[in-house]
């Protein structure tokens, strides 16, 4: 994973399955700046195509979880 993808994985490992908005809220700033919600959404979709995360539908929201454990 890229450094930013690794940041997203760390959030998922620490907090468990989350919606994109929750990942965005918990994601630390990059170079002192917040990352846009749409950027986080795009990164998570790309991570899903790479097999790093998977989603389940809960109502209208997708909840994402890491495929691999931190270990």
PDB file of C-alpha atoms in Angstrom:
ATOM      1  CA  UNK A   1       0.000   0.000   0.000  1.00  0.00           C
ATOM      2  CA  UNK A   2       0.956   3.629  -0.492  1.00  0.00           C
ATOM      3  CA  UNK A   3       1.728   5.722   2.615  1.00  0.00           C
ATOM      4  CA  UNK A   4      -1.785   7.246   2.604  1.00  0.00           C
ATOM      5  CA  UNK A   5      -3.398   3.830   2.091  1.00  0.00           C
ATOM      6  CA  UNK A   6      -1.398   2.606   5.060  1.00  0.00           C
ATOM      7  CA  UNK A   7      -2.813   5.504   7.114  1.00  0.00           C
ATOM      8  CA  UNK A   8      -6.343   4.372   6.185  1.00  0.00           C
ATOM      9  CA  UNK A   9      -5.511   0.779   7.087  1.00  0.00           C
ATOM     10  CA  UNK A  10      -4.201   1.931  10.477  1.00  0.00           C
ATOM     11  CA  UNK A  11      -7.533   3.668  11.153  1.00  0.00           C
ATOM     12  CA  UNK A  12      -9.445   0.512  10.198  1.00  0.00           C
ATOM     13  CA  UNK A  13      -7.165  -1.685  12.313  1.00  0.00           C
ATOM     14  CA  UNK A  14      -7.564   0.574  15.353  1.00  0.00           C
ATOM     15  CA  UNK A  15     -11.304   1.231  15.072  1.00  0.00           C
ATOM     16  CA  UNK A  16     -12.697  -1.739  13.142  1.00  0.00           C
ATOM     17  CA  UNK A  17     -15.107  -1.503  10.191  1.00  0.00           C
ATOM     18  CA  UNK A  18     -16.102   2.081   9.359  1.00  0.00           C
ATOM     19  CA  UNK A  19     -18.001   4.150   6.812  1.00  0.00           C
ATOM     20  CA  UNK A  20     -15.953   6.490   4.596  1.00  0.00           C
ATOM     21  CA  UNK A  21     -17.069   9.555   6.577  1.00  0.00           C
ATOM     22  CA  UNK A  22     -15.817   7.982   9.805  1.00  0.00           C
ATOM     23  CA  UNK A  23     -12.473   7.066   8.227  1.00  0.00           C
ATOM     24  CA  UNK A  24     -12.182  10.658   6.987  1.00  0.00           C
ATOM     25  CA  UNK A  25     -12.916  12.041  10.461  1.00  0.00           C
ATOM     26  CA  UNK A  26     -10.316   9.781  12.135  1.00  0.00           C
ATOM     27  CA  UNK A  27      -7.602  10.090   9.477  1.00  0.00           C
ATOM     28  CA  UNK A  28      -4.637  12.192  10.601  1.00  0.00           C
ATOM     29  CA  UNK A  29      -3.800  15.246   8.456  1.00  0.00           C
ATOM     30  CA  UNK A  30      -1.247  14.763   5.681  1.00  0.00           C
ATOM     31  CA  UNK A  31       1.516  17.385   5.774  1.00  0.00           C
ATOM     32  CA  UNK A  32      -0.597  19.443   8.181  1.00  0.00           C
ATOM     33  CA  UNK A  33      -3.657  19.485   5.911  1.00  0.00           C
ATOM     34  CA  UNK A  34      -6.912  17.553   6.046  1.00  0.00           C
ATOM     35  CA  UNK A  35      -7.599  15.250   3.100  1.00  0.00           C
ATOM     36  CA  UNK A  36     -10.914  15.814   1.301  1.00  0.00           C
ATOM     37  CA  UNK A  37     -13.722  13.322   1.897  1.00  0.00           C
ATOM     38  CA  UNK A  38     -13.904  12.555  -1.824  1.00  0.00           C
ATOM     39  CA  UNK A  39     -10.170  11.771  -1.839  1.00  0.00           C
ATOM     40  CA  UNK A  40     -10.613   9.311   1.022  1.00  0.00           C
ATOM     41  CA  UNK A  41     -13.548   7.739  -0.822  1.00  0.00           C
ATOM     42  CA  UNK A  42     -11.458   7.342  -3.987  1.00  0.00           C
ATOM     43  CA  UNK A  43      -8.513   5.876  -2.072  1.00  0.00           C
ATOM     44  CA  UNK A  44     -10.761   3.332  -0.353  1.00  0.00           C
ATOM     45  CA  UNK A  45     -12.305   2.279  -3.666  1.00  0.00           C
ATOM     46  CA  UNK A  46      -8.813   1.807  -5.133  1.00  0.00           C
ATOM     47  CA  UNK A  47      -7.786  -0.156  -2.041  1.00  0.00           C
ATOM     48  CA  UNK A  48     -10.784  -2.423  -2.562  1.00  0.00           C
ATOM     49  CA  UNK A  49      -9.703  -3.189  -6.130  1.00  0.00           C
ATOM     50  CA  UNK A  50      -6.234  -4.041  -4.756  1.00  0.00           C
ATOM     51  CA  UNK A  51      -7.800  -6.420  -2.238  1.00  0.00           C
ATOM     52  CA  UNK A  52      -6.731  -4.428   0.833  1.00  0.00           C
ATOM     53  CA  UNK A  53     -10.256  -3.681   2.103  1.00  0.00           C
ATOM     54  CA  UNK A  54     -13.753  -5.052   1.576  1.00  0.00           C
ATOM     55  CA  UNK A  55     -17.169  -3.552   2.154  1.00  0.00           C
ATOM     56  CA  UNK A  56     -20.581  -4.539   3.395  1.00  0.00           C
ATOM     57  CA  UNK A  57     -23.748  -2.549   2.827  1.00  0.00           C
ATOM     58  CA  UNK A  58     -25.479  -1.165   5.905  1.00  0.00           C
ATOM     59  CA  UNK A  59     -28.538   0.654   4.672  1.00  0.00           C
ATOM     60  CA  UNK A  60     -27.339   3.139   2.076  1.00  0.00           C
ATOM     61  CA  UNK A  61     -23.781   3.289   3.415  1.00  0.00           C
ATOM     62  CA  UNK A  62     -20.874   1.003   2.710  1.00  0.00           C
ATOM     63  CA  UNK A  63     -18.839  -0.043   5.728  1.00  0.00           C
ATOM     64  CA  UNK A  64     -15.223  -0.908   4.985  1.00  0.00           C
ATOM     65  CA  UNK A  65     -12.942  -3.325   6.828  1.00  0.00           C
ATOM     66  CA  UNK A  66      -9.300  -4.288   6.338  1.00  0.00           C
ATOM     67  CA  UNK A  67      -8.848  -7.661   4.652  1.00  0.00           C
ATOM     68  CA  UNK A  68      -5.537  -8.359   6.396  1.00  0.00           C
ATOM     69  CA  UNK A  69      -4.742  -7.976  10.078  1.00  0.00           C
ATOM     70  CA  UNK A  70      -2.046  -5.576  11.228  1.00  0.00           C
ATOM     71  CA  UNK A  71       0.275  -8.497  11.963  1.00  0.00           C
TER      72      UNK A  71
END
